[in-house]
Amino acid sequence: MIYHFTDTARLPWILHDGELQPGRCRVGGFPDPDFLWATASLVGDRTASAGVGGFRDGLVRLVRITLHPEDFTPWRVASEQHPDWTEDHIARLEAAAIRAGSSQADIAGWYCRSSSIPTDRLVAVETRSWSNKSWKPFPLAADCVIYARQDHKVAAGIAIEGVRYFSERVEHPSDGRRGYATFRAE
């Protein structure tokens, strides 16, 4: 099995959209759209899209999604199949991962795909908090709560162990990247 790491700011939107989608890469001159990334590592690596600050502060939980390896391509093979990923892009991405604390073995365990994957192809979803390192199963059939806030913005949320984790999608005005503003309720 392979794993995609994210957080509870993104999870309700994944469930609501019915698919895990590649991100939009607007940083560093990398090709856009980006790949949908996964790793062979059970613990992930420092390049995963998860809100570390929000994780430490309890605003989000870390999410590990288990995936079928046959739905993905090893990173080096995928980069060769997409000519918009030049040797310079590959070298800069891998160097950034090494600077962030990943090893060559971590990079060798990277997998990716250029298209979305429907949530019915997810094997399992687990979450954990900063203070409790054990992974807890999250039911794939869990309903995603969508509601309108007072300012008429739409937020999505999920409940885990009596805590409701919410986020709203935010577009960065400078470059159009998507981000998530998080909050929680008990």
PDB file of C-alpha atoms in Angstrom:
ATOM      1  CA  MET A   1       0.000   0.000   0.000  1.00  0.00           C
ATOM      2  CA  ILE A   2       0.943   3.652  -0.410  1.00  0.00           C
ATOM      3  CA  TYR A   3      -0.191   6.739   1.490  1.00  0.00           C
ATOM      4  CA  HIS A   4      -1.277  10.305   0.896  1.00  0.00           C
ATOM      5  CA  PHE A   5      -0.924  12.699   3.843  1.00  0.00           C
ATOM      6  CA  THR A   6      -3.121  15.719   4.352  1.00  0.00           C
ATOM      7  CA  ASP A   7      -5.095  17.250   7.220  1.00  0.00           C
ATOM      8  CA  THR A   8      -8.639  17.775   8.451  1.00  0.00           C
ATOM      9  CA  ALA A   9      -8.767  21.217   6.794  1.00  0.00           C
ATOM     10  CA  ARG A  10      -8.718  19.431   3.420  1.00  0.00           C
ATOM     11  CA  LEU A  11     -10.475  16.137   4.288  1.00  0.00           C
ATOM     12  CA  PRO A  12     -14.091  17.425   4.356  1.00  0.00           C
ATOM     13  CA  TRP A  13     -13.556  19.030   0.941  1.00  0.00           C
ATOM     14  CA  ILE A  14     -12.116  15.773  -0.434  1.00  0.00           C
ATOM     15  CA  LEU A  15     -15.182  13.906   0.842  1.00  0.00           C
ATOM     16  CA  HIS A  16     -17.560  16.603  -0.402  1.00  0.00           C
ATOM     17  CA  ASP A  17     -15.970  16.690  -3.880  1.00  0.00           C
ATOM     18  CA  GLY A  18     -15.893  12.885  -4.028  1.00  0.00           C
ATOM     19  CA  GLU A  19     -12.272  12.837  -5.153  1.00  0.00           C
ATOM     20  CA  LEU A  20      -8.701  13.414  -4.136  1.00  0.00           C
ATOM     21  CA  GLN A  21      -7.331  16.022  -6.557  1.00  0.00           C
ATOM     22  CA  PRO A  22      -3.876  17.142  -7.669  1.00  0.00           C
ATOM     23  CA  GLY A  23      -2.917  20.518  -6.254  1.00  0.00           C
ATOM     24  CA  ARG A  24      -2.214  23.696  -8.155  1.00  0.00           C
ATOM     25  CA  CYS A  25       1.505  24.385  -8.151  1.00  0.00           C
ATOM     26  CA  ARG A  26       2.178  28.104  -8.337  1.00  0.00           C
ATOM     27  CA  VAL A  27       5.430  28.142  -6.422  1.00  0.00           C
ATOM     28  CA  GLY A  28       8.966  27.663  -7.727  1.00  0.00           C
ATOM     29  CA  GLY A  29       8.071  27.570 -11.411  1.00  0.00           C
ATOM     30  CA  PHE A  30       7.028  23.907 -11.276  1.00  0.00           C
ATOM     31  CA  PRO A  31       4.535  22.623 -13.869  1.00  0.00           C
ATOM     32  CA  ASP A  32       0.882  23.259 -13.127  1.00  0.00           C
ATOM     33  CA  PRO A  33      -1.290  21.420 -12.396  1.00  0.00           C
ATOM     34  CA  ASP A  34       0.887  19.473 -10.030  1.00  0.00           C
ATOM     35  CA  PHE A  35       0.711  15.737  -9.470  1.00  0.00           C
ATOM     36  CA  LEU A  36      -1.359  13.998  -6.817  1.00  0.00           C
ATOM     37  CA  TRP A  37       1.381  12.667  -4.518  1.00  0.00           C
ATOM     38  CA  ALA A  38       1.702   9.543  -2.371  1.00  0.00           C
ATOM     39  CA  THR A  39       4.515   7.815  -0.531  1.00  0.00           C
ATOM     40  CA  ALA A  40       5.469   4.287   0.471  1.00  0.00           C
ATOM     41  CA  SER A  41       6.288   5.605   3.961  1.00  0.00           C
ATOM     42  CA  LEU A  42       3.764   4.949   6.739  1.00  0.00           C
ATOM     43  CA  VAL A  43       4.904   8.117   8.488  1.00  0.00           C
ATOM     44  CA  GLY A  44       5.047  10.363   5.407  1.00  0.00           C
ATOM     45  CA  ASP A  45       7.724  12.955   4.867  1.00  0.00           C
ATOM     46  CA  ARG A  46       8.124  16.670   5.377  1.00  0.00           C
ATOM     47  CA  THR A  47       6.858  17.496   1.895  1.00  0.00           C
ATOM     48  CA  ALA A  48       3.227  16.478   2.593  1.00  0.00           C
ATOM     49  CA  SER A  49       0.464  19.091   2.391  1.00  0.00           C
ATOM     50  CA  ALA A  50      -0.630  19.388   5.975  1.00  0.00           C
ATOM     51  CA  GLY A  51      -0.938  22.421   8.215  1.00  0.00           C
ATOM     52  CA  VAL A  52       1.886  21.896  10.720  1.00  0.00           C
ATOM     53  CA  GLY A  53       1.066  25.034  12.732  1.00  0.00           C
ATOM     54  CA  GLY A  54      -2.605  24.152  12.896  1.00  0.00           C
ATOM     55  CA  PHE A  55      -1.659  20.572  13.760  1.00  0.00           C
ATOM     56  CA  ARG A  56       0.429  21.613  16.765  1.00  0.00           C
ATOM     57  CA  ASP A  57      -2.266  24.068  17.866  1.00  0.00           C
ATOM     58  CA  GLY A  58      -5.051  21.460  17.640  1.00  0.00           C
ATOM     59  CA  LEU A  59      -6.889  23.259  14.813  1.00  0.00           C
ATOM     60  CA  VAL A  60      -6.409  20.262  12.514  1.00  0.00           C
ATOM     61  CA  ARG A  61      -5.571  16.600  12.769  1.00  0.00           C
ATOM     62  CA  LEU A  62      -3.106  14.867  10.469  1.00  0.00           C
ATOM     63  CA  VAL A  63      -4.792  12.570   7.929  1.00  0.00           C
ATOM     64  CA  ARG A  64      -3.261   9.460   6.336  1.00  0.00           C
ATOM     65  CA  ILE A  65      -5.103   8.067   3.318  1.00  0.00           C
ATOM     66  CA  THR A  66      -4.204   4.525   2.282  1.00  0.00           C
ATOM     67  CA  LEU A  67      -4.220   3.972  -1.487  1.00  0.00           C
ATOM     68  CA  HIS A  68      -3.750   1.205  -4.027  1.00  0.00           C
ATOM     69  CA  PRO A  69      -0.235   1.395  -5.528  1.00  0.00           C
ATOM     70  CA  GLU A  70      -1.578   0.336  -8.934  1.00  0.00           C
ATOM     71  CA  ASP A  71      -3.477   3.654  -9.111  1.00  0.00           C
ATOM     72  CA  PHE A  72      -0.173   5.566  -9.040  1.00  0.00           C
ATOM     73  CA  THR A  73       3.146   5.653 -10.878  1.00  0.00           C
ATOM     74  CA  PRO A  74       6.577   5.829  -9.235  1.00  0.00           C
ATOM     75  CA  TRP A  75       7.803   9.433  -9.205  1.00  0.00           C
ATOM     76  CA  ARG A  76      10.787   8.960 -11.533  1.00  0.00           C
ATOM     77  CA  VAL A  77       8.669   7.103 -14.110  1.00  0.00           C
ATOM     78  CA  ALA A  78       5.888   9.721 -13.916  1.00  0.00           C
ATOM     79  CA  SER A  79       8.349  12.594 -14.309  1.00  0.00           C
ATOM     80  CA  GLU A  80       9.747  10.917 -17.451  1.00  0.00           C
ATOM     81  CA  GLN A  81       6.214  10.541 -18.848  1.00  0.00           C
ATOM     82  CA  HIS A  82       5.479  14.258 -18.432  1.00  0.00           C
ATOM     83  CA  PRO A  83       7.931  16.299 -20.531  1.00  0.00           C
ATOM     84  CA  ASP A  84       6.835  19.537 -18.818  1.00  0.00           C
ATOM     85  CA  TRP A  85       8.819  18.228 -15.816  1.00  0.00           C
ATOM     86  CA  THR A  86      12.363  19.095 -16.888  1.00  0.00           C
ATOM     87  CA  GLU A  87      15.560  17.802 -15.287  1.00  0.00           C
ATOM     88  CA  ASP A  88      15.885  21.214 -13.620  1.00  0.00           C
ATOM     89  CA  HIS A  89      12.386  20.892 -12.074  1.00  0.00           C
ATOM     90  CA  ILE A  90      13.162  17.376 -10.851  1.00  0.00           C
ATOM     91  CA  ALA A  91      16.537  18.370  -9.369  1.00  0.00           C
ATOM     92  CA  ARG A  92      15.074  21.442  -7.606  1.00  0.00           C
ATOM     93  CA  LEU A  93      12.118  19.499  -6.175  1.00  0.00           C
ATOM     94  CA  GLU A  94      14.306  16.685  -4.865  1.00  0.00           C
ATOM     95  CA  ALA A  95      16.839  19.156  -3.429  1.00  0.00           C
ATOM     96  CA  ALA A  96      14.025  21.004  -1.633  1.00  0.00           C
ATOM     97  CA  ALA A  97      12.823  17.693  -0.176  1.00  0.00           C
ATOM     98  CA  ILE A  98      16.334  16.882   1.073  1.00  0.00           C
ATOM     99  CA  ARG A  99      16.602  20.362   2.651  1.00  0.00           C
ATOM    100  CA  ALA A 100      13.231  19.729   4.367  1.00  0.00           C
ATOM    101  CA  GLY A 101      14.571  16.525   5.929  1.00  0.00           C
ATOM    102  CA  SER A 102      13.624  13.828   3.416  1.00  0.00           C
ATOM    103  CA  SER A 103      16.182  11.212   2.404  1.00  0.00           C
ATOM    104  CA  GLN A 104      16.976   9.673  -0.973  1.00  0.00           C
ATOM    105  CA  ALA A 105      15.079   6.584   0.251  1.00  0.00           C
ATOM    106  CA  ASP A 106      12.030   8.767   0.930  1.00  0.00           C
ATOM    107  CA  ILE A 107      12.229  10.205  -2.582  1.00  0.00           C
ATOM    108  CA  ALA A 108      12.573   6.694  -4.042  1.00  0.00           C
ATOM    109  CA  GLY A 109       9.257   5.900  -2.304  1.00  0.00           C
ATOM    110  CA  TRP A 110       7.340   8.767  -3.944  1.00  0.00           C
ATOM    111  CA  TYR A 111       4.399   7.975  -6.207  1.00  0.00           C
ATOM    112  CA  CYS A 112       2.164  10.287  -8.191  1.00  0.00           C
ATOM    113  CA  ARG A 113      -0.564  10.620 -10.787  1.00  0.00           C
ATOM    114  CA  SER A 114      -1.696  13.532 -12.905  1.00  0.00           C
ATOM    115  CA  SER A 115      -5.443  13.049 -12.442  1.00  0.00           C
ATOM    116  CA  SER A 116      -7.905  12.953  -9.566  1.00  0.00           C
ATOM    117  CA  ILE A 117      -8.828   9.702  -7.869  1.00  0.00           C
ATOM    118  CA  PRO A 118     -12.425   9.045  -6.740  1.00  0.00           C
ATOM    119  CA  THR A 119     -12.965   8.508  -3.025  1.00  0.00           C
ATOM    120  CA  ASP A 120     -14.361   5.026  -3.705  1.00  0.00           C
ATOM    121  CA  ARG A 121     -10.755   4.024  -4.599  1.00  0.00           C
ATOM    122  CA  LEU A 122      -9.445   5.030  -1.152  1.00  0.00           C
ATOM    123  CA  VAL A 123      -8.575   1.989   0.948  1.00  0.00           C
ATOM    124  CA  ALA A 124      -8.702   3.664   4.362  1.00  0.00           C
ATOM    125  CA  VAL A 125      -8.571   7.038   6.083  1.00  0.00           C
ATOM    126  CA  GLU A 126      -6.972   7.562   9.493  1.00  0.00           C
ATOM    127  CA  THR A 127      -6.364  10.649  11.616  1.00  0.00           C
ATOM    128  CA  ARG A 128      -4.198  11.547  14.572  1.00  0.00           C
ATOM    129  CA  SER A 129      -3.630  14.560  16.756  1.00  0.00           C
ATOM    130  CA  TRP A 130      -0.403  16.265  17.806  1.00  0.00           C
ATOM    131  CA  SER A 131      -0.782  15.036  21.384  1.00  0.00           C
ATOM    132  CA  ASN A 132      -1.870  11.474  20.552  1.00  0.00           C
ATOM    133  CA  LYS A 133       0.375   9.807  17.959  1.00  0.00           C
ATOM    134  CA  SER A 134      -1.837   6.740  17.409  1.00  0.00           C
ATOM    135  CA  TRP A 135      -3.789   6.638  14.165  1.00  0.00           C
ATOM    136  CA  LYS A 136      -7.578   6.373  14.543  1.00  0.00           C
ATOM    137  CA  PRO A 137      -9.762   5.048  11.695  1.00  0.00           C
ATOM    138  CA  PHE A 138     -12.057   7.580  10.070  1.00  0.00           C
ATOM    139  CA  PRO A 139     -15.080   6.034   8.326  1.00  0.00           C
ATOM    140  CA  LEU A 140     -14.990   6.550   4.566  1.00  0.00           C
ATOM    141  CA  ALA A 141     -18.783   6.867   4.560  1.00  0.00           C
ATOM    142  CA  ALA A 142     -18.670   9.741   7.041  1.00  0.00           C
ATOM    143  CA  ASP A 143     -20.935  12.613   6.141  1.00  0.00           C
ATOM    144  CA  CYS A 144     -19.305  15.921   5.482  1.00  0.00           C
ATOM    145  CA  VAL A 145     -21.027  18.858   7.122  1.00  0.00           C
ATOM    146  CA  ILE A 146     -21.437  21.902   4.863  1.00  0.00           C
ATOM    147  CA  TYR A 147     -22.936  25.090   6.243  1.00  0.00           C
ATOM    148  CA  ALA A 148     -22.982  28.832   5.573  1.00  0.00           C
ATOM    149  CA  ARG A 149     -21.297  31.095   8.108  1.00  0.00           C
ATOM    150  CA  GLN A 150     -22.647  34.509   9.048  1.00  0.00           C
ATOM    151  CA  ASP A 151     -20.448  36.196   6.466  1.00  0.00           C
ATOM    152  CA  HIS A 152     -22.032  33.959   3.776  1.00  0.00           C
ATOM    153  CA  LYS A 153     -18.857  32.002   3.164  1.00  0.00           C
ATOM    154  CA  VAL A 154     -19.208  28.234   2.917  1.00  0.00           C
ATOM    155  CA  ALA A 155     -17.285  26.105   5.396  1.00  0.00           C
ATOM    156  CA  ALA A 156     -16.932  22.317   5.514  1.00  0.00           C
ATOM    157  CA  GLY A 157     -16.351  20.264   8.608  1.00  0.00           C
ATOM    158  CA  ILE A 158     -16.050  16.793  10.068  1.00  0.00           C
ATOM    159  CA  ALA A 159     -16.423  15.508  13.621  1.00  0.00           C
ATOM    160  CA  ILE A 160     -13.759  13.361  15.272  1.00  0.00           C
ATOM    161  CA  GLU A 161     -13.854  12.290  18.918  1.00  0.00           C
ATOM    162  CA  GLY A 162     -16.365  14.975  19.834  1.00  0.00           C
ATOM    163  CA  VAL A 163     -14.480  17.820  18.139  1.00  0.00           C
ATOM    164  CA  ARG A 164     -15.730  19.450  14.942  1.00  0.00           C
ATOM    165  CA  TYR A 165     -12.943  20.555  12.593  1.00  0.00           C
ATOM    166  CA  PHE A 166     -13.985  23.152  10.009  1.00  0.00           C
ATOM    167  CA  SER A 167     -12.335  24.977   7.154  1.00  0.00           C
ATOM    168  CA  GLU A 168     -13.222  27.305   4.368  1.00  0.00           C
ATOM    169  CA  ARG A 169     -11.474  27.436   1.020  1.00  0.00           C
ATOM    170  CA  VAL A 170      -9.475  30.611   0.485  1.00  0.00           C
ATOM    171  CA  GLU A 171      -7.912  31.792  -2.767  1.00  0.00           C
ATOM    172  CA  HIS A 172      -4.627  33.656  -2.313  1.00  0.00           C
ATOM    173  CA  PRO A 173      -5.109  36.986  -4.121  1.00  0.00           C
ATOM    174  CA  SER A 174      -1.489  37.243  -5.267  1.00  0.00           C
ATOM    175  CA  ASP A 175      -1.295  33.998  -7.230  1.00  0.00           C
ATOM    176  CA  GLY A 176      -4.638  32.145  -7.049  1.00  0.00           C
ATOM    177  CA  ARG A 177      -3.344  29.260  -4.909  1.00  0.00           C
ATOM    178  CA  ARG A 178      -5.986  27.538  -2.791  1.00  0.00           C
ATOM    179  CA  GLY A 179      -5.589  27.566   0.941  1.00  0.00           C
ATOM    180  CA  TYR A 180      -7.789  26.735   3.920  1.00  0.00           C
ATOM    181  CA  ALA A 181      -8.775  28.880   6.888  1.00  0.00           C
ATOM    182  CA  THR A 182      -9.377  26.536   9.839  1.00  0.00           C
ATOM    183  CA  PHE A 183     -11.379  26.669  13.024  1.00  0.00           C
ATOM    184  CA  ARG A 184     -12.913  24.109  15.366  1.00  0.00           C
ATOM    185  CA  ALA A 185     -15.836  23.721  17.728  1.00  0.00           C
ATOM    186  CA  GLU A 186     -16.315  21.353  20.652  1.00  0.00           C
TER     187      GLU A 186
END
